[in-house]
């Protein structure tokens, strides 16, 4: 009975109907099991309301009372809607700005529950509280007089709707769920059973039981995820390394000897780690983290050189076409002394060329193939693929990564990212990879000086930039281009380009590059910028990753407040690549605290790891990780920032369970299984 119920479709439940079923579907909820695992994001204790006389400013409270007054108050350019409620001990105001329609909703005499933060403004008030009216029918025992769940709802669904549906459902399931968590785990953490946990996460009998339920579910969400990762990790280890590389030391030495500079200590350390992997029993599975400009490509080249010398091929996957040529040139530069044959494959490679490149790959006539997503197509195969390198890992999904590795013999894998990932997040997302880190920058790099420029200071900035150009240096001008407002953004960037060309930088060569240009137009502009023919490059974020021009010393980021922290950091990494002093100007007037905080952080540090931590704090893990395709968050209750200890425990347990109960298939039995959570593909930046 139990399993049947969980697999029933939500749209057949009482009180749901087609319209609500659609809304549920948008939240990734199609079956009863999904709905039961849709948890409240908070609860309100409506059995013991706080009295209005006892509240103080700064507190988050839930109050109840009678509406004694409801009115609109015109206020300069805004309108203010104010409700006074009284609970017999005292009264308090609730206010909303620019929502005059509320006048139709609130009526004097109604009984209402309000939740929000108390503040002091000429008296105690709550700004923009959540509200719910209490009616005097029998259903009300669900909505008040108890600890009540508040669900994270989308437009169109109401707390009362979902609460009533959930109440009936939870009652139906009561006593039917069998415990699936192994005894060792139940005892180790003293968990309550799954049935009790489910009842109490939705409609808690007491605050104590609510805490117990949360503790178990947070753990379970992590465990489920980590079981998936542990399984991948094990599968990787089961594979045999048939691409062992004899004579690595020689391969590394000869490459380094040909370089015009010395390796940094971190580069050497990481190369050592890779070399060890190349000759281990199972194939390499490594993530290389390092800030922009830290020299990851060279490290990858070393691995490539060793693998190719042993007679195998390399696939180098990169996210955008515009980088293909640049990477080709870089590889050629490093690998030139070794007669290595490099080919490129992208979406715009012509049919005939494509055919011939694939043929040469299959004949083993190419040693390295660099390519974009085009490398992932089914008919693209190698003769003897020994190493897959992926640059900017977060631009590709886990599945895509698997595509290339899915050979008879599993090749080595090296993925690289310039978005440093805080440790906890690394455990979560990249838990199946070993991690190497480059923190040290090549010698002689000067930190980029970063300034936040208000509109009023623009002229000073332009004067400064002109001087730089006269000295022979080059400049990036970056404009945001956001998908939703793409057309407008492009227009703004083009307009600004005209202004810069015709007034500010009159007589100097200014170029414009954006995603709508044809490939050869883009290439032409990039080439001319790299060769110094174009002094000032106006760009949308198409240049975000990887462009390398050491002579570009200044970057101006317009509307800087519209970019995320990690993205600003990535963009800034385009300068500071040479020996000269470099500058980054963030132009913008952020309207929010977050925006101001982001720009301030940028002016204070150039350390990518510090920035990533700040970003995670500002955006929260949900945003940082992005959400899955379905729009369902990766974890409902678990928070990778605040629940780190539990995450680490779950990770250890996952490996333990897989080892000792290899056939238990625990993951598929879990009620709080976030199906597909391993498909998570992108870390936003
Ligand atoms: P990343 O891919 O990590 O952003 P790159 O590999 O593009 O960085 O390296 C940035 C620049 O630094 C390149 O021009 C590269 O040739 C140079 N470089 C790499 N390693 C060193 C080093 N040890 N000393 C000096 N320059 C280096
Ligand atoms: Mg790079």
XYZ file of C-alpha atoms in Angstrom, residues 370-653:
284
model
C 40.907 20.890 -28.871
C 37.222 21.500 -29.076
C 34.019 22.855 -27.688
C 30.825 20.876 -27.104
C 31.326 19.643 -30.667
C 33.785 17.134 -29.213
C 30.962 15.453 -27.353
C 29.026 14.306 -30.381
C 28.560 10.628 -30.783
C 30.546 10.060 -33.961
C 33.591 11.813 -32.542
C 35.880 8.983 -31.474
C 39.584 8.488 -30.966
C 41.985 5.731 -31.754
C 43.630 5.705 -28.394
C 42.288 8.398 -26.085
C 44.402 8.467 -22.932
C 43.638 11.824 -21.338
C 40.665 14.177 -21.222
C 41.318 17.725 -20.050
C 38.362 19.997 -19.377
C 38.855 23.718 -18.924
C 36.285 25.712 -16.974
C 34.628 22.587 -15.695
C 31.502 24.392 -14.491
C 30.472 25.137 -18.054
C 29.969 21.441 -18.651
C 27.703 18.942 -16.958
C 28.672 15.788 -15.162
C 26.907 13.793 -17.869
C 28.885 15.492 -20.598
C 32.053 14.731 -18.755
C 30.996 11.089 -18.627
C 30.430 11.011 -22.399
C 34.072 11.423 -23.209
C 35.185 8.966 -20.575
C 32.810 6.273 -21.656
C 35.340 4.265 -23.603
C 36.307 0.662 -23.457
C 39.323 1.839 -21.499
C 38.685 4.692 -19.169
C 41.073 7.585 -19.958
C 42.625 9.896 -17.370
C 40.604 12.969 -16.480
C 41.879 16.382 -15.492
C 39.301 19.110 -14.988
C 40.277 22.697 -14.330
C 38.396 25.582 -12.868
C 39.204 29.185 -12.155
C 36.165 29.517 -9.937
C 37.727 28.547 -6.659
C 35.283 26.501 -4.715
C 35.141 26.710 -0.960
C 36.033 23.415 0.622
C 32.548 22.369 1.685
C 31.146 23.064 -1.700
C 33.971 21.087 -3.231
C 33.024 18.079 -1.136
C 29.490 18.410 -2.280
C 29.872 18.944 -5.967
C 33.227 17.501 -6.814
C 33.315 14.864 -4.112
C 34.270 12.180 -6.617
C 37.429 13.981 -7.703
C 40.755 14.459 -6.014
C 41.518 18.121 -5.692
C 44.716 20.029 -6.466
C 45.072 23.695 -5.769
C 47.352 26.392 -7.153
C 47.332 29.379 -4.853
C 50.631 30.907 -5.809
C 50.794 33.300 -8.751
C 53.771 33.374 -11.173
C 56.574 35.596 -9.971
C 56.546 39.246 -10.884
C 52.777 39.581 -11.034
C 51.613 42.766 -9.432
C 48.229 42.782 -7.726
C 45.626 44.597 -9.746
C 44.624 47.885 -8.201
C 40.882 48.092 -8.068
C 38.777 51.209 -7.656
C 35.090 51.776 -7.346
C 34.285 54.788 -9.466
C 31.123 56.851 -9.026
C 29.688 58.621 -12.054
C 31.163 61.919 -10.907
C 34.702 60.607 -11.131
C 34.324 59.332 -14.668
C 36.272 62.185 -16.189
C 39.301 61.577 -13.969
C 39.196 57.951 -14.968
C 39.124 58.800 -18.672
C 42.112 61.128 -18.266
C 44.009 58.356 -16.535
C 43.136 55.845 -19.251
C 44.232 58.174 -22.046
C 47.642 58.474 -20.449
C 47.952 54.701 -20.356
C 47.138 54.442 -24.035
C 49.689 57.080 -24.902
C 52.220 54.902 -23.049
C 51.300 52.042 -25.376
C 49.046 50.041 -23.079
C 45.582 48.703 -23.869
C 42.162 48.798 -22.272
C 39.038 46.680 -21.911
C 35.647 48.312 -21.532
C 33.141 45.771 -20.343
C 29.390 45.981 -20.517
C 26.953 43.548 -18.973
C 24.807 41.575 -21.320
C 22.098 39.728 -19.539
C 19.912 37.257 -21.339
C 16.579 38.748 -20.362
C 17.541 42.239 -21.377
C 19.965 41.264 -24.085
C 18.654 43.541 -26.820
C 18.619 46.605 -24.611
C 22.035 45.776 -23.196
C 23.561 45.356 -26.616
C 22.084 48.666 -27.675
C 23.549 50.335 -24.612
C 26.966 48.814 -25.246
C 26.886 49.887 -28.896
C 25.834 53.387 -27.948
C 28.610 53.637 -25.415
C 31.040 52.366 -28.010
C 30.018 55.212 -30.332
C 30.386 57.737 -27.548
C 33.859 56.507 -26.581
C 35.003 56.414 -30.195
C 33.610 59.787 -31.170
C 34.335 61.821 -28.060
C 36.400 60.459 -25.166
C 38.936 58.476 -27.189
C 38.631 60.389 -30.435
C 41.484 59.570 -32.779
C 42.389 56.340 -31.003
C 41.407 52.937 -32.286
C 38.388 51.509 -30.523
C 36.906 48.064 -31.270
C 33.608 46.456 -30.373
C 33.067 42.775 -29.777
C 29.907 40.946 -28.770
C 28.230 37.588 -29.101
C 26.134 38.509 -32.141
C 29.152 38.979 -34.377
C 30.121 36.222 -36.764
C 32.974 34.001 -35.755
C 35.478 35.401 -38.225
C 34.531 38.955 -37.262
C 35.161 38.116 -33.626
C 38.446 36.456 -34.424
C 39.549 39.401 -36.480
C 38.840 41.831 -33.668
C 40.556 39.652 -31.099
C 43.588 39.306 -33.309
C 43.815 43.050 -33.855
C 43.452 43.664 -30.134
C 46.122 41.144 -29.328
C 48.478 42.734 -31.877
C 47.860 46.172 -30.470
C 46.071 47.597 -33.507
C 42.982 48.080 -31.407
C 43.793 50.007 -28.246
C 40.431 50.040 -26.571
C 38.206 47.011 -26.731
C 34.560 47.523 -25.872
C 33.094 44.145 -25.060
C 30.146 42.360 -23.630
C 30.953 39.416 -21.418
C 31.855 37.157 -24.349
C 35.436 37.676 -23.324
C 34.697 36.439 -19.851
C 36.895 33.385 -20.011
C 40.435 33.024 -21.054
C 41.502 35.861 -23.344
C 45.193 36.494 -22.835
C 46.737 39.844 -23.745
C 49.463 40.832 -21.279
C 49.636 44.337 -22.734
C 46.079 45.104 -21.636
C 46.557 46.775 -18.274
C 43.252 48.461 -17.580
C 39.754 47.168 -17.295
C 36.678 49.271 -16.901
C 33.578 47.379 -15.863
C 30.434 49.376 -16.501
C 27.314 48.740 -14.391
C 29.560 46.663 -12.187
C 26.731 46.202 -9.710
C 24.962 43.973 -12.203
C 27.660 41.313 -12.077
C 28.092 38.639 -9.446
C 31.254 38.615 -7.362
C 32.852 35.577 -8.948
C 32.098 36.938 -12.370
C 33.681 40.298 -11.546
C 36.739 38.442 -10.363
C 36.922 36.413 -13.560
C 36.607 39.530 -15.668
C 39.254 41.352 -13.702
C 41.598 38.427 -14.314
C 41.915 39.550 -17.949
C 44.320 42.251 -16.803
C 47.368 41.952 -14.603
C 48.903 39.361 -16.914
C 52.080 41.241 -17.690
C 54.846 42.987 -15.781
C 53.182 46.422 -15.753
C 50.958 47.740 -13.016
C 47.321 46.956 -13.784
C 44.059 48.640 -12.880
C 40.425 47.722 -12.649
C 37.706 50.360 -12.455
C 34.275 49.343 -11.281
C 31.799 51.917 -12.476
C 28.431 51.765 -10.831
C 25.944 53.049 -8.315
C 24.555 49.968 -6.618
C 21.122 50.401 -5.116
C 21.303 47.454 -2.739
C 23.481 46.547 0.234
C 24.531 43.390 -1.580
C 25.658 45.402 -4.570
C 27.708 47.759 -2.428
C 29.168 44.836 -0.540
C 30.254 43.129 -3.770
C 32.075 46.182 -5.061
C 33.711 46.761 -1.695
C 34.990 43.189 -1.549
C 36.469 43.623 -5.033
C 38.419 46.695 -3.992
C 39.764 44.927 -0.903
C 41.096 41.627 -2.224
C 42.329 39.881 -5.347
C 42.393 36.442 -3.739
C 39.938 34.251 -5.636
C 39.365 31.998 -2.651
C 38.409 34.850 -0.380
C 36.102 36.154 -3.086
C 34.467 32.771 -3.548
C 33.762 32.494 0.178
C 32.262 35.984 0.193
C 30.210 35.148 -2.848
C 28.858 32.059 -1.203
C 27.962 34.079 1.881
C 26.245 36.807 -0.108
C 24.366 34.591 -2.482
C 23.758 31.533 -0.364
C 24.528 28.029 -1.508
C 21.338 27.643 -3.517
C 22.211 30.480 -5.823
C 25.880 29.712 -5.944
C 25.197 26.177 -7.032
C 22.331 27.069 -9.257
C 19.270 24.925 -9.155
C 18.648 21.792 -11.033
C 16.952 21.893 -14.406
C 13.619 21.141 -12.799
C 13.900 24.224 -10.628
C 14.036 22.090 -7.504
C 16.771 23.045 -5.097
C 19.514 20.555 -4.483
C 18.831 20.414 -0.772
C 15.633 21.470 0.916
C 16.612 21.621 4.529
C 20.326 21.008 4.452
C 22.562 24.031 4.155
C 26.103 23.362 3.039
C 27.384 26.442 4.828
C 25.842 25.944 8.249
C 25.613 22.147 8.277
C 29.214 21.415 7.326
C 29.787 18.945 10.152
C 26.797 16.862 9.140
C 27.903 16.993 5.515
C 31.285 15.602 6.412
C 29.778 12.890 8.604
C 27.393 11.913 5.818
C 30.280 11.755 3.410
C 32.218 9.348 5.638
C 29.107 7.246 6.223
